[in-house]
GROMACS .gro file of C-alpha atoms in nm:
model
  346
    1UNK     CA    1   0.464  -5.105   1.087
    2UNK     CA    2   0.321  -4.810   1.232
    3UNK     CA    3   0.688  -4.671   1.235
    4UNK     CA    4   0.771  -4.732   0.855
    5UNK     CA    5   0.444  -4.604   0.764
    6UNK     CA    6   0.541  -4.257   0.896
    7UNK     CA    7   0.884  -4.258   0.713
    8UNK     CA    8   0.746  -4.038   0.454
    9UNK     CA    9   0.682  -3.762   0.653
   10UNK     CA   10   1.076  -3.703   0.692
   11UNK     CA   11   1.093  -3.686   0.319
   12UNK     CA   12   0.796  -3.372   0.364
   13UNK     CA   13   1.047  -3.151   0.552
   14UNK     CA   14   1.188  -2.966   0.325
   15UNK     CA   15   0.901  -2.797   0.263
   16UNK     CA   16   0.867  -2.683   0.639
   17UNK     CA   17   1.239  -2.583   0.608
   18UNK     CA   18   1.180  -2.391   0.265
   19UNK     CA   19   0.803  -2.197   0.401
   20UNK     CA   20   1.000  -2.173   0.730
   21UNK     CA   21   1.268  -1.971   0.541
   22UNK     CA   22   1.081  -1.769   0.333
   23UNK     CA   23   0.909  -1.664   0.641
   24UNK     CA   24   1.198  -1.559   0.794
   25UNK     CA   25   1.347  -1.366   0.472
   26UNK     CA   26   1.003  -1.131   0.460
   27UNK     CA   27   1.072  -1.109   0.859
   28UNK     CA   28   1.450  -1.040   0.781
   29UNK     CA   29   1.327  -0.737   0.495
   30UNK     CA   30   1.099  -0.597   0.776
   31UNK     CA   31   1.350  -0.578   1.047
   32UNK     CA   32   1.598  -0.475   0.753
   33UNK     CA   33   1.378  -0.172   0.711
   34UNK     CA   34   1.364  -0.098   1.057
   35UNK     CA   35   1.765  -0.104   1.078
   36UNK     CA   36   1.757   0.141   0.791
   37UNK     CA   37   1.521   0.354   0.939
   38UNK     CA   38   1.763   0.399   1.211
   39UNK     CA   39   2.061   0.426   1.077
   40UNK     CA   40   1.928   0.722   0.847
   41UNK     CA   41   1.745   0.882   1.116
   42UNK     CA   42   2.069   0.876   1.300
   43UNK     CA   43   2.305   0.992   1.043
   44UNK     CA   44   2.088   1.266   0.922
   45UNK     CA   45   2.001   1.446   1.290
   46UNK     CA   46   2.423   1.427   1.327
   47UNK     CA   47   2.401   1.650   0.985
   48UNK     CA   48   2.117   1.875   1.115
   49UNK     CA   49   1.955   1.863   1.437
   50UNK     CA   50   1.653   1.995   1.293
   51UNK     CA   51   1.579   1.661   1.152
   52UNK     CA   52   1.426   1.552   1.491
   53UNK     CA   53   1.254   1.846   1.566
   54UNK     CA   54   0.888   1.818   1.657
   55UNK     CA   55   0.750   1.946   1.349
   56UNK     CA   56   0.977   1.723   1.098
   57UNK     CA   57   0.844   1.402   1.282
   58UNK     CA   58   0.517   1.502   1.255
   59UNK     CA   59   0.521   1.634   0.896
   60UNK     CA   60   0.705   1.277   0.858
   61UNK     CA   61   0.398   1.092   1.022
   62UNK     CA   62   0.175   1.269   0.814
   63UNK     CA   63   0.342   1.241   0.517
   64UNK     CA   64   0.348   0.831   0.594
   65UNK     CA   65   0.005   0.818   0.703
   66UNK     CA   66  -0.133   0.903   0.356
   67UNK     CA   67   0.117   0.700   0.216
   68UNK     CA   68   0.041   0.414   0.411
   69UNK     CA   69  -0.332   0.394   0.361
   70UNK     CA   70  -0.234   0.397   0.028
   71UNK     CA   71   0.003   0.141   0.053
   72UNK     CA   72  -0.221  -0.076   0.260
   73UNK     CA   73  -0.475  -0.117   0.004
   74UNK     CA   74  -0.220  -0.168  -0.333
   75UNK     CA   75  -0.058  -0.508  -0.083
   76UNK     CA   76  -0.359  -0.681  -0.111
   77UNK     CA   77  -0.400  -0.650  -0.452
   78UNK     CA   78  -0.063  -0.727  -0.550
   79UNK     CA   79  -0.106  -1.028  -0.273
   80UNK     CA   80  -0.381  -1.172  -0.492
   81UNK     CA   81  -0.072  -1.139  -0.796
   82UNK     CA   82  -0.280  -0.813  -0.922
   83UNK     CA   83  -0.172  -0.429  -0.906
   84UNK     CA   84  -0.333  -0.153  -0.915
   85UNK     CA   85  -0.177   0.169  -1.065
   86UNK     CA   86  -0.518   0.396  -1.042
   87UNK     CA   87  -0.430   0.455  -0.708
   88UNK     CA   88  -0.315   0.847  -0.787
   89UNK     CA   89  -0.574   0.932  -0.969
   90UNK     CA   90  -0.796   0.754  -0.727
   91UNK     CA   91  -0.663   0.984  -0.469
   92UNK     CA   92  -0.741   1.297  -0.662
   93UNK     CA   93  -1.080   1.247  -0.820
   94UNK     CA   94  -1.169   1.174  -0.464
   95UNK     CA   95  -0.965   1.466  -0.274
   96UNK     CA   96  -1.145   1.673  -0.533
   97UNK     CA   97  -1.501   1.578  -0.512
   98UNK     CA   98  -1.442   1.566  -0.100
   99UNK     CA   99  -1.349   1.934  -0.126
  100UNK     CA  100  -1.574   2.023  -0.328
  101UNK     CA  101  -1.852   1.897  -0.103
  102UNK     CA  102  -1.704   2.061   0.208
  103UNK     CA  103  -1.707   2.382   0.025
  104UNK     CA  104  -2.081   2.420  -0.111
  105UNK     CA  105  -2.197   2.241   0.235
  106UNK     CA  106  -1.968   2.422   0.533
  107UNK     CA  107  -2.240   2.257   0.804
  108UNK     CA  108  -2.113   1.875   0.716
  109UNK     CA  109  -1.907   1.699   0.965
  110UNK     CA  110  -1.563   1.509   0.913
  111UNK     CA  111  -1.717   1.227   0.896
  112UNK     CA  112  -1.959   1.248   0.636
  113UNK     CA  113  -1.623   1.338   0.421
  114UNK     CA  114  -1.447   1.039   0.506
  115UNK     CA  115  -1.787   0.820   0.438
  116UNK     CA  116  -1.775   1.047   0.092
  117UNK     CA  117  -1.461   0.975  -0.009
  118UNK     CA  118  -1.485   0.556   0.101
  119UNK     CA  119  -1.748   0.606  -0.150
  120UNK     CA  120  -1.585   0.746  -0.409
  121UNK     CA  121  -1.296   0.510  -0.412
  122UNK     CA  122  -1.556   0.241  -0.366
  123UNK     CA  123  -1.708   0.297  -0.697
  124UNK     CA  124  -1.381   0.322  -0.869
  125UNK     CA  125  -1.250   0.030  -0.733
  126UNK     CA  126  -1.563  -0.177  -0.863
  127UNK     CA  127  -1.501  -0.050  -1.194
  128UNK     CA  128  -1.113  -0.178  -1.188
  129UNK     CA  129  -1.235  -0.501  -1.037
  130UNK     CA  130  -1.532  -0.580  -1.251
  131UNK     CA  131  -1.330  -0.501  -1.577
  132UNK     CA  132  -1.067  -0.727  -1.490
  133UNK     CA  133  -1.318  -0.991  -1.367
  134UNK     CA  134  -1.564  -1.030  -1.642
  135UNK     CA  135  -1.294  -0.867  -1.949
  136UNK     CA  136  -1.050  -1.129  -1.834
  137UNK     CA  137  -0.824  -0.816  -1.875
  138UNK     CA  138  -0.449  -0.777  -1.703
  139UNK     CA  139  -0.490  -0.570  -1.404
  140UNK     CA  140  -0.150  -0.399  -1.575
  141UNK     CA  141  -0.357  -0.260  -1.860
  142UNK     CA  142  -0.694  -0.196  -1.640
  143UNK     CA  143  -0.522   0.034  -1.405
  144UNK     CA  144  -0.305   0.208  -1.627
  145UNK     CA  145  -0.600   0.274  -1.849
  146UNK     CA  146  -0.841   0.368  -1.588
  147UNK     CA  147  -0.533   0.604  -1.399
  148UNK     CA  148  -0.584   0.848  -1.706
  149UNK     CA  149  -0.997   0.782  -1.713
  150UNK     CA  150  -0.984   0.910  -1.380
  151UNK     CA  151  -0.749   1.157  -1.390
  152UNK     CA  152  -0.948   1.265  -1.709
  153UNK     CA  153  -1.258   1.312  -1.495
  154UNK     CA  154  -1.102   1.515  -1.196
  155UNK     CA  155  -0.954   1.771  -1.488
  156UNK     CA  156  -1.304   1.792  -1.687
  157UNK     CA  157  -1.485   1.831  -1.332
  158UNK     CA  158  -1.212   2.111  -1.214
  159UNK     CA  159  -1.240   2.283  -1.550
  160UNK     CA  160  -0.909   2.450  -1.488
  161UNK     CA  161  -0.999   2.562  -1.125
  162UNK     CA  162  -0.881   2.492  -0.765
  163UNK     CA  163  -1.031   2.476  -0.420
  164UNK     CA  164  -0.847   2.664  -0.189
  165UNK     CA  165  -0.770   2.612   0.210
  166UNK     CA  166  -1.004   2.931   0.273
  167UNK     CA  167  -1.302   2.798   0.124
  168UNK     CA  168  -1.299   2.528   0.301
  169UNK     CA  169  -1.421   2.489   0.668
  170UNK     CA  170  -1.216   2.510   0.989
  171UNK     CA  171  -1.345   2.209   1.156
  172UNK     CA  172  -1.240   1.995   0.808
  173UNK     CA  173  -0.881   2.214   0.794
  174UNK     CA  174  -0.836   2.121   1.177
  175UNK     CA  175  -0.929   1.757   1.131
  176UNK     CA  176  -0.591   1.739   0.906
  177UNK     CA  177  -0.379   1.931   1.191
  178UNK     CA  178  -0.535   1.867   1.509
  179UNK     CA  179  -0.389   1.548   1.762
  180UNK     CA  180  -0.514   1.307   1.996
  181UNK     CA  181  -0.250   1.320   2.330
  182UNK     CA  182  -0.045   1.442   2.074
  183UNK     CA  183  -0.060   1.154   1.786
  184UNK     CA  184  -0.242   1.333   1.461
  185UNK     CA  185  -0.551   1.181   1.370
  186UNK     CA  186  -0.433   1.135   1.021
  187UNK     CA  187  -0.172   0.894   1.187
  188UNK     CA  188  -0.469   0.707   1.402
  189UNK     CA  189  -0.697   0.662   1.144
  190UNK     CA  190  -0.380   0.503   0.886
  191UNK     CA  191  -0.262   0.267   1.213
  192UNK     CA  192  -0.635   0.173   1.214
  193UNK     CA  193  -0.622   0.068   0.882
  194UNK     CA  194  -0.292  -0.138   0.908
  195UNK     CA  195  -0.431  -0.286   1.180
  196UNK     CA  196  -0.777  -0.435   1.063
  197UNK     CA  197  -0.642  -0.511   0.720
  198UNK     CA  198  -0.366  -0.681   0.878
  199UNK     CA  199  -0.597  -0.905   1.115
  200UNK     CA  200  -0.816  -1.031   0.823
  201UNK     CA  201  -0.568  -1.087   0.626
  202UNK     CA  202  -0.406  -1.308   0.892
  203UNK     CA  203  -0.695  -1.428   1.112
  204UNK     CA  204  -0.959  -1.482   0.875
  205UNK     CA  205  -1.022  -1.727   0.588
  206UNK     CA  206  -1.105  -1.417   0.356
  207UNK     CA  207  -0.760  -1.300   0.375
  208UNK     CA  208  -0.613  -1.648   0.388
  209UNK     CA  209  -0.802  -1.662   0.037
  210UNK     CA  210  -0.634  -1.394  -0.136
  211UNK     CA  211  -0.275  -1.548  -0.007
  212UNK     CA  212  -0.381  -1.897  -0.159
  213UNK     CA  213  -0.486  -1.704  -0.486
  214UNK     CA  214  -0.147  -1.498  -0.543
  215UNK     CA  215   0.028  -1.845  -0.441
  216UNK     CA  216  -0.170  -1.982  -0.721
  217UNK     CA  217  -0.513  -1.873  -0.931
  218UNK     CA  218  -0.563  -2.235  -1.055
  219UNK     CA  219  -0.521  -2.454  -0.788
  220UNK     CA  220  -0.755  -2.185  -0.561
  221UNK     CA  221  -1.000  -2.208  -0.824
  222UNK     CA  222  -0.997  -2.628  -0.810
  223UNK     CA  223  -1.011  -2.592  -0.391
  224UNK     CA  224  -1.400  -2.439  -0.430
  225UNK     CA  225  -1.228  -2.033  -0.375
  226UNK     CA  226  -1.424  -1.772  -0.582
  227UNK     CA  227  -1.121  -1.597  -0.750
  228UNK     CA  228  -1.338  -1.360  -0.955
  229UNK     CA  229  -1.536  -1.279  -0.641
  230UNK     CA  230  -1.172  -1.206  -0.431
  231UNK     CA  231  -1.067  -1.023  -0.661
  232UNK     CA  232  -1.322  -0.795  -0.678
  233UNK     CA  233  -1.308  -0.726  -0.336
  234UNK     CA  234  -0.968  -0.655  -0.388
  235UNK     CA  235  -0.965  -0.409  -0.623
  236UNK     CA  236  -1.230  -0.261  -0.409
  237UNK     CA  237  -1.077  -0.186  -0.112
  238UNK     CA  238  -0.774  -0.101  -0.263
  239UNK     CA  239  -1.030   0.196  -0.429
  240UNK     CA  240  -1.215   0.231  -0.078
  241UNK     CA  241  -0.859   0.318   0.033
  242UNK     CA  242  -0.720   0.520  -0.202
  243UNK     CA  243  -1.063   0.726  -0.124
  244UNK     CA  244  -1.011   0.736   0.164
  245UNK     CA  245  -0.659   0.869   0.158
  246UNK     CA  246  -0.791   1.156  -0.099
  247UNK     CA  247  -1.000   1.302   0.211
  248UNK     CA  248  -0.651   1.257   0.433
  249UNK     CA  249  -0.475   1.460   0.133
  250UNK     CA  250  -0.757   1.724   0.115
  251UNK     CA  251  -0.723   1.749   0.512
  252UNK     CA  252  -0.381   1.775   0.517
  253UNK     CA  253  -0.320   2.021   0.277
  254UNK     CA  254  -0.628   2.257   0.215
  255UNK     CA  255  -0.611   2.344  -0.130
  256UNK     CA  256  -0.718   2.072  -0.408
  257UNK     CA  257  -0.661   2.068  -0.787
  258UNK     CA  258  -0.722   1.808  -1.066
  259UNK     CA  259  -0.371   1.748  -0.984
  260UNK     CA  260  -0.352   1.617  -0.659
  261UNK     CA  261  -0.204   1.277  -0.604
  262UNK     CA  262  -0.009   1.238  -0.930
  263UNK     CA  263   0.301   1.003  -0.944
  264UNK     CA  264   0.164   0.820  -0.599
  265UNK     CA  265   0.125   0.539  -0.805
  266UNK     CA  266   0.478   0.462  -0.865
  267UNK     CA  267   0.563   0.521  -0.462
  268UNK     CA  268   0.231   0.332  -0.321
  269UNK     CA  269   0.343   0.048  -0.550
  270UNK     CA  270   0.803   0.078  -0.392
  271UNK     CA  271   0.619   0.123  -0.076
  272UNK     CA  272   0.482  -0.237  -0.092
  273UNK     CA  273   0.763  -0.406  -0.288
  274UNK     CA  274   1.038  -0.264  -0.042
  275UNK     CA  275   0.814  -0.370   0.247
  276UNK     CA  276   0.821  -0.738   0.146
  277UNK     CA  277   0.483  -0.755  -0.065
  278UNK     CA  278   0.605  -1.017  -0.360
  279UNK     CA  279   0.516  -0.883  -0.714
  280UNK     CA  280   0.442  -1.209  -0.801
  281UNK     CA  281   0.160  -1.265  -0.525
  282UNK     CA  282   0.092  -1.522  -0.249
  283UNK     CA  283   0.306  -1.308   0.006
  284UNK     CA  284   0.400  -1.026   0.205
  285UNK     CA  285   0.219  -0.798   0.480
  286UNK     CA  286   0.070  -0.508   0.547
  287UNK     CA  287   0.288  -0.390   0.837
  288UNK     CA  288   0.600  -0.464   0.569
  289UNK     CA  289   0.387  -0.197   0.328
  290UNK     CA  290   0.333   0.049   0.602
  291UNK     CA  291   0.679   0.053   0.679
  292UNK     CA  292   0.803   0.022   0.336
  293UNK     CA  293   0.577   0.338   0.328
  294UNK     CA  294   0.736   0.524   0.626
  295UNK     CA  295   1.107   0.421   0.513
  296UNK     CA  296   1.005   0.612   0.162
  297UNK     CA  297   0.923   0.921   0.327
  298UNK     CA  298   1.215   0.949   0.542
  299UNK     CA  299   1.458   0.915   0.290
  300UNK     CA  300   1.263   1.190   0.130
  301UNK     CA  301   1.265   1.406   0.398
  302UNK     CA  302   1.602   1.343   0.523
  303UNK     CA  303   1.767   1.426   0.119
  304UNK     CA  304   1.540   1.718   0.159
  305UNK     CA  305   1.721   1.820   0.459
  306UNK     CA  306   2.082   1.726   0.354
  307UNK     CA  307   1.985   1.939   0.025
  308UNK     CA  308   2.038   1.675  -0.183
  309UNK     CA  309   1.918   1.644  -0.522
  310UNK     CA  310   1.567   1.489  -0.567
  311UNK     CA  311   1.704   1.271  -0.833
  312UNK     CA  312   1.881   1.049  -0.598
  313UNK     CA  313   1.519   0.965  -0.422
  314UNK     CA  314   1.439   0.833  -0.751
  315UNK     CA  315   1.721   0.642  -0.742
  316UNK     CA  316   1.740   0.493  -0.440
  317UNK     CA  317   1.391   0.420  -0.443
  318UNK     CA  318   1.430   0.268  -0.831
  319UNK     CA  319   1.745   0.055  -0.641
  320UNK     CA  320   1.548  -0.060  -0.368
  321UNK     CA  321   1.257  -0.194  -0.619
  322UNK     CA  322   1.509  -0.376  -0.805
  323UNK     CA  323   1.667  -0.533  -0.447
  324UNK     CA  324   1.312  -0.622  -0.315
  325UNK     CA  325   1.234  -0.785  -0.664
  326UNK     CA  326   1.576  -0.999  -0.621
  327UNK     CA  327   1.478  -1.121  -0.271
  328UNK     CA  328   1.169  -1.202  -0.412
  329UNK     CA  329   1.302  -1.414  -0.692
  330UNK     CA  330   1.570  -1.571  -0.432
  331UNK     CA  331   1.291  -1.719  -0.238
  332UNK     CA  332   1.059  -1.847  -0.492
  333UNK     CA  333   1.348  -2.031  -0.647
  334UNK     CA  334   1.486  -2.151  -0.272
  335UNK     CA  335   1.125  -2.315  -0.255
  336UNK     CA  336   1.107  -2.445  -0.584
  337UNK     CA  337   1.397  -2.632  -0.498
  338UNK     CA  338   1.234  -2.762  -0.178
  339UNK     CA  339   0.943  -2.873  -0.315
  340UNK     CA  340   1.134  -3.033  -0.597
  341UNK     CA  341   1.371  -3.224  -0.306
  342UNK     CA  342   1.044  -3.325  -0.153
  343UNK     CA  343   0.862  -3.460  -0.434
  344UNK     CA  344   1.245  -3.643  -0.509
  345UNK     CA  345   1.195  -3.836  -0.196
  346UNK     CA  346   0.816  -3.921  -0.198
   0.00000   0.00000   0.00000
């Protein structure tokens, strides 16, 4: 008896078989990046030899590093089946207020600027989350409404005026340049940030929260998980972040306008989709994002090299979005069919 009784069990397997494979096609787009990586790194040093040179790596890491913070924060929004397009503006408002500070206060350390600009993305990250919580308002609409709100207030505080590199102090200027045993510490601190946000998501039951909410608000809500609550939190780290990178930006590049950070959106957001984060939640990593993020600026440096036109980054970037989305839609229908085959034999 004890035999027949587990019978049903075999009739539960496709459902290991269909998680097991979706696993490995999100492990498959990951190591598919990493092939790409290669094979473009390798083409494009045969074309110029420059390509590897010190400096292009490291204007490469850099370049990722922001990125990748960036990136970091929009995949576990768009885990919980959110998005967040504020992210450039985000970015700015806080790159500006950062520099700003560091200008009329010379004395401040780094670090007070990084705490700054966590704060600033903080607050706007609250104010994404909370209006999508309690206005029961698409995070679509939010965050394109609140990219121009914030972008509004980084033009009305810069009234038309910039901060440049040489009002700003050396120790912030060599914060964005200088290395530890030759890694940049704009790299360290975005590898930090992939790292912690990729151990809660993965190790703790906060993280394994937001995955059960992008699988599916309703049936998280029934299991006793605060969705409202998660999502909050979300949206502000994903802020947190995006302040954070604005200090990374201002760092990096010294001079700071109402400007700064415009059109990340639309690369934070292929940065994540190429890198395996599902659009339609419950899926994906942040290592796939940060890499998603470094394969983006590659192929941006590398058609910058080959003096190619910038429209084909759009392009291929626009083609790899639509691929990613495919994948995506391939393995939510491959388990749909699983789960219907189980249910068959139950």
């Amino acid at each position: 008896m004890t035999v027949t009784k587990e019978a049903p069990v075999t009739g539960a397997a496709p459902v290991h078989s269909g998680r097991s494979w979706t696993a490995n096609v999100f492990k498959a787009r990951e190591s598919g990046i990493v092939l790409a990586l290669i094979v473009l790194v390798a083409f494009t040093a045969t074309q110029n030899s420059r390509f590897l040179s010190g400096q292009s790596i490291r204007d490469i890491l850099l370049g990722t590093a922001i990125l990748a913070v960036l990136a970091v924060g929009q995949a576990i929004v768009m885990i919980t089946r959110n998005i967040d397009l504020s992210v450039g503006s985000v970015l700015g408002l806080s790159a500006f207020a950062v520099g700003s500070l560091m200008r009329d206060n010379p004395g401040l350390p780094v670090i007070v600027a990084l705490l700054a600009g966590l704060a600033v993305g903080a607050v706007c990250g609250l104010i994404n989350g909370a209006t999508v919580r309690f206005g029961q308002v698409p995070a679509l609409v939010v965050t394109l409404g609140t990219l121009y709100a914030f972008r509004g207030v980084s033009y009305f505080w810069a009234g038309g005026q910039q901060i440049n590199a040489d009002k700003l102090p050396a120790s912030f200027l060599e914060f964005g340049t200088a290395s530890v045993l030759g890694v940049p510490w704009l790299v360290l601190i975005a590898v930090l940030v992939l790292v912690v946000a990729g151990i809660v998501l993965r190790g703790y039951r906060a993280g394994r929260e937001l995955y059960a909410m992008g699988s599916s608000p309703q049936a998280a809500q029934l299991a006793g998980i605060k969705v409202g609550r998660n999502t909050s939190v979300a949206f502000l780290v994903s802020g947190a972040l995006a302040g954070l990178a604005g200090v990374l930006f201002a760092a990096r590049f010294g001079t700071v306008d109402a400007a700064a950070g415009t059109g990340y959106e639309l690369n934070v957001v292929a940065a994540a989709v190429v890198g395996g984060v599902a659009v339609f939640g419950g899926s994906g990593s942040v290592w796939g994002a940060g890499l998603g993020a470094l394969l983006l600026t590659v192929i941006g440096s590398a058609l910058a090299v080959l003096d190619i036109n910038q429209f084909w980054q759009q392009a291929i970037v626009g083609a790899l979005i639509l691929l990613a989305i495919g994948a995506d839609r391939l393995v939510a229908v491959r388990v749909a069919k699983a789960l219907k085959k189980r249910d068959s034999h139950v």
